[in-house]
Amino acid sequence: MTTSGEGRPIDAELRNALAELLPGRVAFEEPMARYTSLRVGGPAEALARPGTRQQLVALVGLCRERGTPWTVLGNGFNTIVRDEGLRGVVLRLQELRALERLDGDRIRAQAGVSHTTLTRFCADQGLAGLEFGVGIPGTVGGWLVMNAGIPEREMKDLVVAVELLDGAGVLATRPAADFEWHYRHLELPEGAVLVSGTFALDADRPAAIRERMREHLERRRRTQPLTEPSCGSVFKNPPGERAGRLIEAAGLKGSRAGGAEISTLHANFIVNRGEASSADVLKLIERARSAVAERFGIELETEVRIFGGGAS
């Protein structure tokens, strides 16, 4: 999820313009709890679902013209929306899901392609390299913006080009080397929307690829609460350490606030045990951060991104 910054709220004129631009694809005062993996979050002023790149360009152009902020949402993982909700337009890119094999061993995937679709496609095509992404939930857009990965490999190791809609409304594909890639973060220009990514992979036997996928997924199932509503890893791992180990050592595994709980399986996950609010989740985040700082002198940095309520 990325955002364009502050701006004016939506008025009746803009509501009508949005509904005319995307008939049947815009909802107003839409609860974000329906669209985030943790199932928490207040309403968005407007939630829009462009179905094509052209609709996306027109939508961002309209927001820019009216001075209305926009926030990009993929599948809602690694995202917490505060209970107060979000101003402006939320762009849900889940329907931008074109996926194709290019010449050689490259593939191009739009931002809305799911992690499951992408990894299965690679296996079917006999293309290796993305097996480590099995079980990392989200979409291609989220994977790239978060530079998703494991200690041994990240998205930046495989992506060779990124297609962006920039803040001026221009669609362009740029080499991945033009960007700064950090641990769990890709630096994008202000107001840019990531539209697709191109990956360079290696040829291999589909059976061998699927076996590695199975091994990665089994490891995640043993160690992470994949069947419960969560936002994924809450904190980045500090250099030479693991956030989950620090939180567990601070005695917080199973700690609760309202309907939210620090997972008993993996302490760097917060799960929704039912009727949790964003405030409950944020209380646990601060509790874990404070406890680890007090006991170990280490300041944990959030990996999950927090939006709404005047902060992001």
mmCIF file of C-alpha atoms in Angstrom:
data_model
loop_
_atom_site.group_PDB
_atom_site.id
_atom_site.type_symbol
_atom_site.label_atom_id
_atom_site.label_comp_id
_atom_site.label_asym_id
_atom_site.label_seq_id
_atom_site.Cartn_x
_atom_site.Cartn_y
_atom_site.Cartn_z
ATOM 1 C CA MET A 1 0.000 0.000 0.000
ATOM 2 C CA THR A 2 1.378 3.411 -0.964
ATOM 3 C CA THR A 3 -0.056 6.896 -0.692
ATOM 4 C CA SER A 4 0.149 10.181 -2.602
ATOM 5 C CA GLY A 5 0.042 12.396 0.491
ATOM 6 C CA GLU A 6 -2.414 14.932 1.915
ATOM 7 C CA GLY A 7 -5.130 16.745 -0.041
ATOM 8 C CA ARG A 8 -8.737 17.839 -0.060
ATOM 9 C CA PRO A 9 -11.543 15.512 1.020
ATOM 10 C CA ILE A 10 -14.064 14.179 -1.490
ATOM 11 C CA ASP A 11 -17.064 16.401 -2.233
ATOM 12 C CA ALA A 12 -20.326 15.654 -4.047
ATOM 13 C CA GLU A 13 -18.932 16.793 -7.385
ATOM 14 C CA LEU A 14 -15.981 14.411 -7.159
ATOM 15 C CA ARG A 15 -18.255 11.571 -6.048
ATOM 16 C CA ASN A 16 -20.269 12.000 -9.220
ATOM 17 C CA ALA A 17 -17.144 12.217 -11.369
ATOM 18 C CA LEU A 18 -15.734 9.025 -9.850
ATOM 19 C CA ALA A 19 -18.997 7.139 -10.325
ATOM 20 C CA GLU A 20 -19.173 8.315 -13.954
ATOM 21 C CA LEU A 21 -15.562 7.357 -14.664
ATOM 22 C CA LEU A 22 -15.826 3.862 -13.134
ATOM 23 C CA PRO A 23 -19.477 2.745 -13.250
ATOM 24 C CA GLY A 24 -20.118 0.062 -10.647
ATOM 25 C CA ARG A 25 -16.476 0.132 -9.552
ATOM 26 C CA VAL A 26 -16.560 2.785 -6.810
ATOM 27 C CA ALA A 27 -17.876 2.454 -3.252
ATOM 28 C CA PHE A 28 -18.089 5.298 -0.740
ATOM 29 C CA GLU A 29 -17.439 5.137 3.021
ATOM 30 C CA GLU A 30 -16.283 1.567 2.504
ATOM 31 C CA PRO A 31 -14.960 -0.246 5.634
ATOM 32 C CA MET A 32 -11.320 -1.147 5.044
ATOM 33 C CA ALA A 33 -11.649 -4.121 7.405
ATOM 34 C CA ARG A 34 -13.155 -5.938 4.404
ATOM 35 C CA TYR A 35 -9.973 -5.448 2.378
ATOM 36 C CA THR A 36 -7.100 -5.947 4.814
ATOM 37 C CA SER A 37 -5.764 -9.340 5.875
ATOM 38 C CA LEU A 38 -5.985 -8.452 9.578
ATOM 39 C CA ARG A 39 -9.681 -7.585 9.128
ATOM 40 C CA VAL A 40 -9.423 -4.217 10.869
ATOM 41 C CA GLY A 41 -9.706 -0.633 9.678
ATOM 42 C CA GLY A 42 -12.172 2.236 9.394
ATOM 43 C CA PRO A 43 -13.848 3.486 6.207
ATOM 44 C CA ALA A 44 -12.247 4.899 3.088
ATOM 45 C CA GLU A 45 -13.937 7.979 1.662
ATOM 46 C CA ALA A 46 -13.942 6.158 -1.674
ATOM 47 C CA LEU A 47 -12.658 2.786 -2.833
ATOM 48 C CA ALA A 48 -12.158 2.412 -6.586
ATOM 49 C CA ARG A 49 -11.381 -0.743 -8.615
ATOM 50 C CA PRO A 50 -9.902 0.162 -11.993
ATOM 51 C CA GLY A 51 -10.116 -2.808 -14.337
ATOM 52 C CA THR A 52 -7.570 -1.640 -16.909
ATOM 53 C CA ARG A 53 -4.383 0.407 -17.092
ATOM 54 C CA GLN A 54 -6.336 3.075 -18.989
ATOM 55 C CA GLN A 55 -8.893 3.345 -16.196
ATOM 56 C CA LEU A 56 -6.079 3.597 -13.672
ATOM 57 C CA VAL A 57 -4.443 6.445 -15.606
ATOM 58 C CA ALA A 58 -7.766 8.297 -15.865
ATOM 59 C CA LEU A 59 -8.532 7.752 -12.185
ATOM 60 C CA VAL A 60 -5.183 9.065 -10.951
ATOM 61 C CA GLY A 61 -5.521 11.996 -13.359
ATOM 62 C CA LEU A 62 -8.916 12.869 -11.890
ATOM 63 C CA CYS A 63 -7.593 12.712 -8.328
ATOM 64 C CA ARG A 64 -4.608 14.862 -9.245
ATOM 65 C CA GLU A 65 -6.814 17.418 -11.016
ATOM 66 C CA ARG A 66 -9.133 17.708 -7.985
ATOM 67 C CA GLY A 67 -6.318 17.774 -5.408
ATOM 68 C CA THR A 68 -7.577 14.554 -3.780
ATOM 69 C CA PRO A 69 -5.071 12.122 -2.224
ATOM 70 C CA TRP A 70 -4.967 8.521 -3.389
ATOM 71 C CA THR A 71 -3.766 5.416 -1.618
ATOM 72 C CA VAL A 72 -2.819 2.222 -3.440
ATOM 73 C CA LEU A 73 -4.022 -1.101 -2.069
ATOM 74 C CA GLY A 74 -3.143 -4.562 -3.300
ATOM 75 C CA ASN A 75 -4.479 -7.535 -1.370
ATOM 76 C CA GLY A 76 -4.311 -5.746 1.972
ATOM 77 C CA PHE A 77 -1.366 -7.612 3.522
ATOM 78 C CA ASN A 78 1.347 -5.818 5.509
ATOM 79 C CA THR A 79 -1.246 -3.093 6.003
ATOM 80 C CA ILE A 80 -3.052 -1.631 8.994
ATOM 81 C CA VAL A 81 -5.695 1.051 8.492
ATOM 82 C CA ARG A 82 -6.513 2.998 11.646
ATOM 83 C CA ASP A 83 -10.048 2.926 13.001
ATOM 84 C CA GLU A 84 -10.555 6.534 11.871
ATOM 85 C CA GLY A 85 -10.282 5.402 8.257
ATOM 86 C CA LEU A 86 -8.681 6.961 5.179
ATOM 87 C CA ARG A 87 -9.239 10.245 3.400
ATOM 88 C CA GLY A 88 -9.327 10.380 -0.372
ATOM 89 C CA VAL A 89 -9.521 7.535 -2.862
ATOM 90 C CA VAL A 90 -8.202 4.035 -2.262
ATOM 91 C CA LEU A 91 -7.070 2.448 -5.540
ATOM 92 C CA ARG A 92 -7.569 -1.300 -5.360
ATOM 93 C CA LEU A 93 -5.419 -2.871 -8.069
ATOM 94 C CA GLN A 94 -6.479 -6.486 -7.614
ATOM 95 C CA GLU A 95 -8.088 -6.583 -11.067
ATOM 96 C CA LEU A 96 -4.876 -5.639 -12.875
ATOM 97 C CA ARG A 97 -3.666 -9.202 -13.183
ATOM 98 C CA ALA A 98 -2.228 -9.773 -16.659
ATOM 99 C CA LEU A 99 0.594 -12.336 -16.559
ATOM 100 C CA GLU A 100 2.739 -13.396 -19.515
ATOM 101 C CA ARG A 101 5.972 -15.078 -20.452
ATOM 102 C CA LEU A 102 8.299 -12.931 -22.533
ATOM 103 C CA ASP A 103 11.215 -13.965 -24.714
ATOM 104 C CA GLY A 104 13.617 -16.312 -22.970
ATOM 105 C CA ASP A 105 13.099 -16.896 -19.269
ATOM 106 C CA ARG A 106 11.439 -13.604 -18.353
ATOM 107 C CA ILE A 107 7.891 -12.968 -17.192
ATOM 108 C CA ARG A 108 5.867 -9.796 -16.771
ATOM 109 C CA ALA A 109 3.160 -9.573 -14.110
ATOM 110 C CA GLN A 110 0.768 -6.748 -13.331
ATOM 111 C CA ALA A 111 0.434 -5.443 -9.803
ATOM 112 C CA GLY A 112 -2.777 -7.336 -9.018
ATOM 113 C CA VAL A 113 -1.426 -10.829 -9.774
ATOM 114 C CA SER A 114 -1.602 -12.889 -6.582
ATOM 115 C CA HIS A 115 1.379 -14.661 -5.053
ATOM 116 C CA THR A 116 -0.309 -18.017 -5.632
ATOM 117 C CA THR A 117 -1.037 -17.344 -9.303
ATOM 118 C CA LEU A 118 2.498 -16.117 -9.943
ATOM 119 C CA THR A 119 4.326 -19.020 -8.315
ATOM 120 C CA ARG A 120 2.060 -21.628 -9.936
ATOM 121 C CA PHE A 121 2.558 -19.998 -13.334
ATOM 122 C CA CYS A 122 6.337 -20.137 -12.872
ATOM 123 C CA ALA A 123 6.188 -23.823 -11.969
ATOM 124 C CA ASP A 124 3.991 -24.628 -14.963
ATOM 125 C CA GLN A 125 6.369 -22.737 -17.252
ATOM 126 C CA GLY A 126 9.476 -24.395 -15.818
ATOM 127 C CA LEU A 127 10.852 -21.070 -14.525
ATOM 128 C CA ALA A 128 12.750 -21.093 -11.235
ATOM 129 C CA GLY A 129 13.692 -18.345 -8.814
ATOM 130 C CA LEU A 130 10.484 -17.267 -7.101
ATOM 131 C CA GLU A 131 9.922 -20.425 -5.062
ATOM 132 C CA PHE A 132 10.883 -18.560 -1.885
ATOM 133 C CA GLY A 133 7.763 -16.424 -2.310
ATOM 134 C CA VAL A 134 5.381 -19.329 -1.732
ATOM 135 C CA GLY A 135 3.418 -18.537 1.402
ATOM 136 C CA ILE A 136 4.384 -14.836 1.425
ATOM 137 C CA PRO A 137 0.862 -13.493 0.932
ATOM 138 C CA GLY A 138 -0.011 -10.559 -1.267
ATOM 139 C CA THR A 139 0.202 -9.426 -4.864
ATOM 140 C CA VAL A 140 3.056 -8.593 -7.223
ATOM 141 C CA GLY A 141 2.634 -4.894 -6.456
ATOM 142 C CA GLY A 142 2.890 -5.491 -2.727
ATOM 143 C CA TRP A 143 5.811 -7.878 -3.126
ATOM 144 C CA LEU A 144 7.763 -5.265 -5.067
ATOM 145 C CA VAL A 145 6.880 -2.243 -2.931
ATOM 146 C CA MET A 146 7.844 -4.204 0.201
ATOM 147 C CA ASN A 147 10.842 -5.902 -1.475
ATOM 148 C CA ALA A 148 9.458 -9.117 -0.011
ATOM 149 C CA GLY A 149 11.775 -12.002 0.665
ATOM 150 C CA ILE A 150 13.602 -14.314 3.017
ATOM 151 C CA PRO A 151 17.114 -13.934 4.474
ATOM 152 C CA GLU A 152 18.649 -15.604 1.414
ATOM 153 C CA ARG A 153 16.740 -13.807 -1.348
ATOM 154 C CA GLU A 154 14.528 -10.790 -2.064
ATOM 155 C CA MET A 155 12.469 -9.445 -4.948
ATOM 156 C CA LYS A 156 15.272 -7.088 -5.949
ATOM 157 C CA ASP A 157 17.403 -10.113 -6.869
ATOM 158 C CA LEU A 158 14.992 -11.116 -9.655
ATOM 159 C CA VAL A 159 13.157 -8.025 -10.909
ATOM 160 C CA VAL A 160 14.735 -6.379 -13.944
ATOM 161 C CA ALA A 161 12.141 -3.711 -14.803
ATOM 162 C CA VAL A 162 9.275 -1.872 -13.142
ATOM 163 C CA GLU A 163 6.348 -0.161 -14.863
ATOM 164 C CA LEU A 164 5.182 2.974 -13.061
ATOM 165 C CA LEU A 165 2.422 5.503 -13.419
ATOM 166 C CA ASP A 166 4.174 8.605 -12.133
ATOM 167 C CA GLY A 167 2.686 11.557 -10.293
ATOM 168 C CA ALA A 168 2.337 13.459 -13.566
ATOM 169 C CA GLY A 169 0.209 10.694 -15.100
ATOM 170 C CA VAL A 170 2.887 9.209 -17.377
ATOM 171 C CA LEU A 171 3.187 5.430 -17.757
ATOM 172 C CA ALA A 172 6.762 4.253 -18.266
ATOM 173 C CA THR A 173 8.870 1.130 -17.757
ATOM 174 C CA ARG A 174 12.225 1.689 -16.081
ATOM 175 C CA PRO A 175 15.107 -0.650 -15.239
ATOM 176 C CA ALA A 176 15.025 -1.966 -11.683
ATOM 177 C CA ALA A 177 18.556 -0.628 -11.237
ATOM 178 C CA ASP A 178 17.148 2.925 -11.438
ATOM 179 C CA PHE A 179 15.542 2.478 -8.021
ATOM 180 C CA GLU A 180 16.836 2.182 -4.479
ATOM 181 C CA TRP A 181 15.939 -1.190 -2.971
ATOM 182 C CA HIS A 182 16.127 -1.553 0.802
ATOM 183 C CA TYR A 183 15.269 -4.236 3.318
ATOM 184 C CA ARG A 184 11.467 -4.557 2.987
ATOM 185 C CA HIS A 185 11.153 -1.294 1.082
ATOM 186 C CA LEU A 186 11.370 0.034 -2.472
ATOM 187 C CA GLU A 187 11.881 3.780 -2.898
ATOM 188 C CA LEU A 188 9.292 5.118 -5.336
ATOM 189 C CA PRO A 189 8.772 8.690 -6.560
ATOM 190 C CA GLU A 190 6.107 10.711 -4.748
ATOM 191 C CA GLY A 191 2.623 9.776 -5.966
ATOM 192 C CA ALA A 192 3.812 6.935 -8.223
ATOM 193 C CA VAL A 193 1.698 3.809 -8.718
ATOM 194 C CA LEU A 194 3.466 0.524 -9.457
ATOM 195 C CA VAL A 195 1.665 -1.125 -12.386
ATOM 196 C CA SER A 196 3.774 -4.184 -13.251
ATOM 197 C CA GLY A 197 7.135 -5.884 -12.815
ATOM 198 C CA THR A 198 9.363 -7.937 -15.112
ATOM 199 C CA PHE A 199 11.353 -10.822 -13.627
ATOM 200 C CA ALA A 200 14.391 -12.703 -14.968
ATOM 201 C CA LEU A 201 14.195 -16.373 -13.987
ATOM 202 C CA ASP A 202 16.023 -19.633 -14.733
ATOM 203 C CA ALA A 203 14.831 -22.687 -16.625
ATOM 204 C CA ASP A 204 14.308 -25.825 -14.524
ATOM 205 C CA ARG A 205 12.128 -28.928 -14.377
ATOM 206 C CA PRO A 206 8.572 -28.149 -13.164
ATOM 207 C CA ALA A 207 8.748 -31.097 -10.745
ATOM 208 C CA ALA A 208 11.913 -29.738 -9.121
ATOM 209 C CA ILE A 209 10.383 -26.260 -8.824
ATOM 210 C CA ARG A 210 7.217 -27.624 -7.217
ATOM 211 C CA GLU A 211 9.253 -29.633 -4.715
ATOM 212 C CA ARG A 212 11.104 -26.508 -3.588
ATOM 213 C CA MET A 213 7.779 -24.669 -3.369
ATOM 214 C CA ARG A 214 6.399 -27.439 -1.190
ATOM 215 C CA GLU A 215 9.411 -27.257 1.132
ATOM 216 C CA HIS A 216 9.121 -23.465 1.528
ATOM 217 C CA LEU A 217 5.379 -23.668 2.213
ATOM 218 C CA GLU A 218 5.753 -26.484 4.749
ATOM 219 C CA ARG A 219 8.376 -24.474 6.625
ATOM 220 C CA ARG A 220 6.028 -21.482 6.787
ATOM 221 C CA ARG A 221 3.097 -23.593 7.941
ATOM 222 C CA ARG A 222 5.173 -24.981 10.802
ATOM 223 C CA THR A 223 6.391 -21.613 12.016
ATOM 224 C CA GLN A 224 3.778 -18.975 11.069
ATOM 225 C CA PRO A 225 0.026 -18.578 11.753
ATOM 226 C CA LEU A 226 -0.981 -18.778 8.096
ATOM 227 C CA THR A 227 -4.561 -19.872 8.816
ATOM 228 C CA GLU A 228 -5.404 -16.916 11.099
ATOM 229 C CA PRO A 229 -6.106 -13.277 10.160
ATOM 230 C CA SER A 230 -2.823 -11.388 10.486
ATOM 231 C CA CYS A 231 -0.881 -8.657 8.715
ATOM 232 C CA GLY A 232 2.224 -10.783 8.246
ATOM 233 C CA SER A 233 5.476 -9.881 9.978
ATOM 234 C CA VAL A 234 4.913 -6.828 12.158
ATOM 235 C CA PHE A 235 8.534 -5.743 12.686
ATOM 236 C CA LYS A 236 11.635 -5.816 10.528
ATOM 237 C CA ASN A 237 14.400 -8.035 11.836
ATOM 238 C CA PRO A 238 17.149 -5.912 13.436
ATOM 239 C CA PRO A 239 20.671 -6.540 12.085
ATOM 240 C CA GLY A 240 21.895 -9.904 13.351
ATOM 241 C CA GLU A 241 18.673 -10.577 15.259
ATOM 242 C CA ARG A 242 15.100 -11.808 14.794
ATOM 243 C CA ALA A 243 12.227 -9.645 15.942
ATOM 244 C CA GLY A 244 10.123 -12.677 16.876
ATOM 245 C CA ARG A 245 12.833 -14.057 19.160
ATOM 246 C CA LEU A 246 13.202 -10.703 20.939
ATOM 247 C CA ILE A 247 9.449 -10.330 21.500
ATOM 248 C CA GLU A 248 9.175 -13.890 22.764
ATOM 249 C CA ALA A 249 12.176 -13.407 25.075
ATOM 250 C CA ALA A 250 10.443 -10.316 26.467
ATOM 251 C CA GLY A 251 7.603 -12.607 27.556
ATOM 252 C CA LEU A 252 4.941 -11.295 25.189
ATOM 253 C CA LYS A 253 3.972 -14.404 23.237
ATOM 254 C CA GLY A 254 0.201 -14.747 23.642
ATOM 255 C CA SER A 255 -0.200 -11.221 25.011
ATOM 256 C CA ARG A 256 -3.611 -9.720 24.201
ATOM 257 C CA ALA A 257 -5.290 -6.351 23.752
ATOM 258 C CA GLY A 258 -9.006 -6.611 23.080
ATOM 259 C CA GLY A 259 -9.458 -9.042 20.197
ATOM 260 C CA ALA A 260 -5.823 -8.889 19.060
ATOM 261 C CA GLU A 261 -3.089 -11.298 20.177
ATOM 262 C CA ILE A 262 0.646 -11.676 19.693
ATOM 263 C CA SER A 263 0.699 -15.103 18.068
ATOM 264 C CA THR A 264 1.598 -18.088 20.236
ATOM 265 C CA LEU A 265 3.193 -19.676 17.155
ATOM 266 C CA HIS A 266 5.391 -16.767 16.025
ATOM 267 C CA ALA A 267 5.801 -13.663 18.186
ATOM 268 C CA ASN A 268 6.393 -11.340 15.207
ATOM 269 C CA PHE A 269 2.794 -11.912 14.094
ATOM 270 C CA ILE A 270 -0.306 -10.290 15.559
ATOM 271 C CA VAL A 271 -3.548 -12.176 14.892
ATOM 272 C CA ASN A 272 -7.170 -11.134 15.081
ATOM 273 C CA ARG A 273 -8.934 -13.459 17.509
ATOM 274 C CA GLY A 274 -12.286 -11.895 16.641
ATOM 275 C CA GLU A 275 -13.650 -8.345 16.763
ATOM 276 C CA ALA A 276 -10.197 -6.781 17.092
ATOM 277 C CA SER A 277 -9.855 -3.087 16.302
ATOM 278 C CA SER A 278 -6.905 -1.270 14.819
ATOM 279 C CA ALA A 279 -6.420 0.355 18.225
ATOM 280 C CA ASP A 280 -6.033 -3.119 19.785
ATOM 281 C CA VAL A 281 -3.365 -4.050 17.248
ATOM 282 C CA LEU A 282 -1.500 -0.761 17.682
ATOM 283 C CA LYS A 283 -1.472 -1.246 21.457
ATOM 284 C CA LEU A 284 0.269 -4.595 21.012
ATOM 285 C CA ILE A 285 2.757 -3.083 18.571
ATOM 286 C CA GLU A 286 3.724 -0.406 21.094
ATOM 287 C CA ARG A 287 3.793 -2.941 23.935
ATOM 288 C CA ALA A 288 6.225 -5.121 22.010
ATOM 289 C CA ARG A 289 8.366 -2.194 20.926
ATOM 290 C CA SER A 290 8.607 -0.832 24.482
ATOM 291 C CA ALA A 291 9.345 -4.216 26.060
ATOM 292 C CA VAL A 292 12.117 -5.053 23.597
ATOM 293 C CA ALA A 293 13.677 -1.598 23.961
ATOM 294 C CA GLU A 294 13.618 -1.836 27.758
ATOM 295 C CA ARG A 295 15.037 -5.351 27.963
ATOM 296 C CA PHE A 296 17.489 -5.414 25.048
ATOM 297 C CA GLY A 297 18.077 -1.782 24.148
ATOM 298 C CA ILE A 298 16.904 -2.471 20.585
ATOM 299 C CA GLU A 299 14.382 -0.216 18.822
ATOM 300 C CA LEU A 300 12.131 -2.341 16.633
ATOM 301 C CA GLU A 301 11.037 -0.811 13.329
ATOM 302 C CA THR A 302 7.661 -1.773 11.888
ATOM 303 C CA GLU A 303 7.546 -3.706 8.640
ATOM 304 C CA VAL A 304 3.763 -3.430 8.468
ATOM 305 C CA ARG A 305 2.598 -0.086 7.100
ATOM 306 C CA ILE A 306 0.077 1.981 9.049
ATOM 307 C CA PHE A 307 -2.347 4.312 7.282
ATOM 308 C CA GLY A 308 -5.106 6.735 8.226
ATOM 309 C CA GLY A 309 -5.893 8.864 11.247
ATOM 310 C CA GLY A 310 -3.442 11.536 10.148
ATOM 311 C CA ALA A 311 -0.402 9.177 10.124
ATOM 312 C CA SER A 312 1.181 6.803 7.660
#
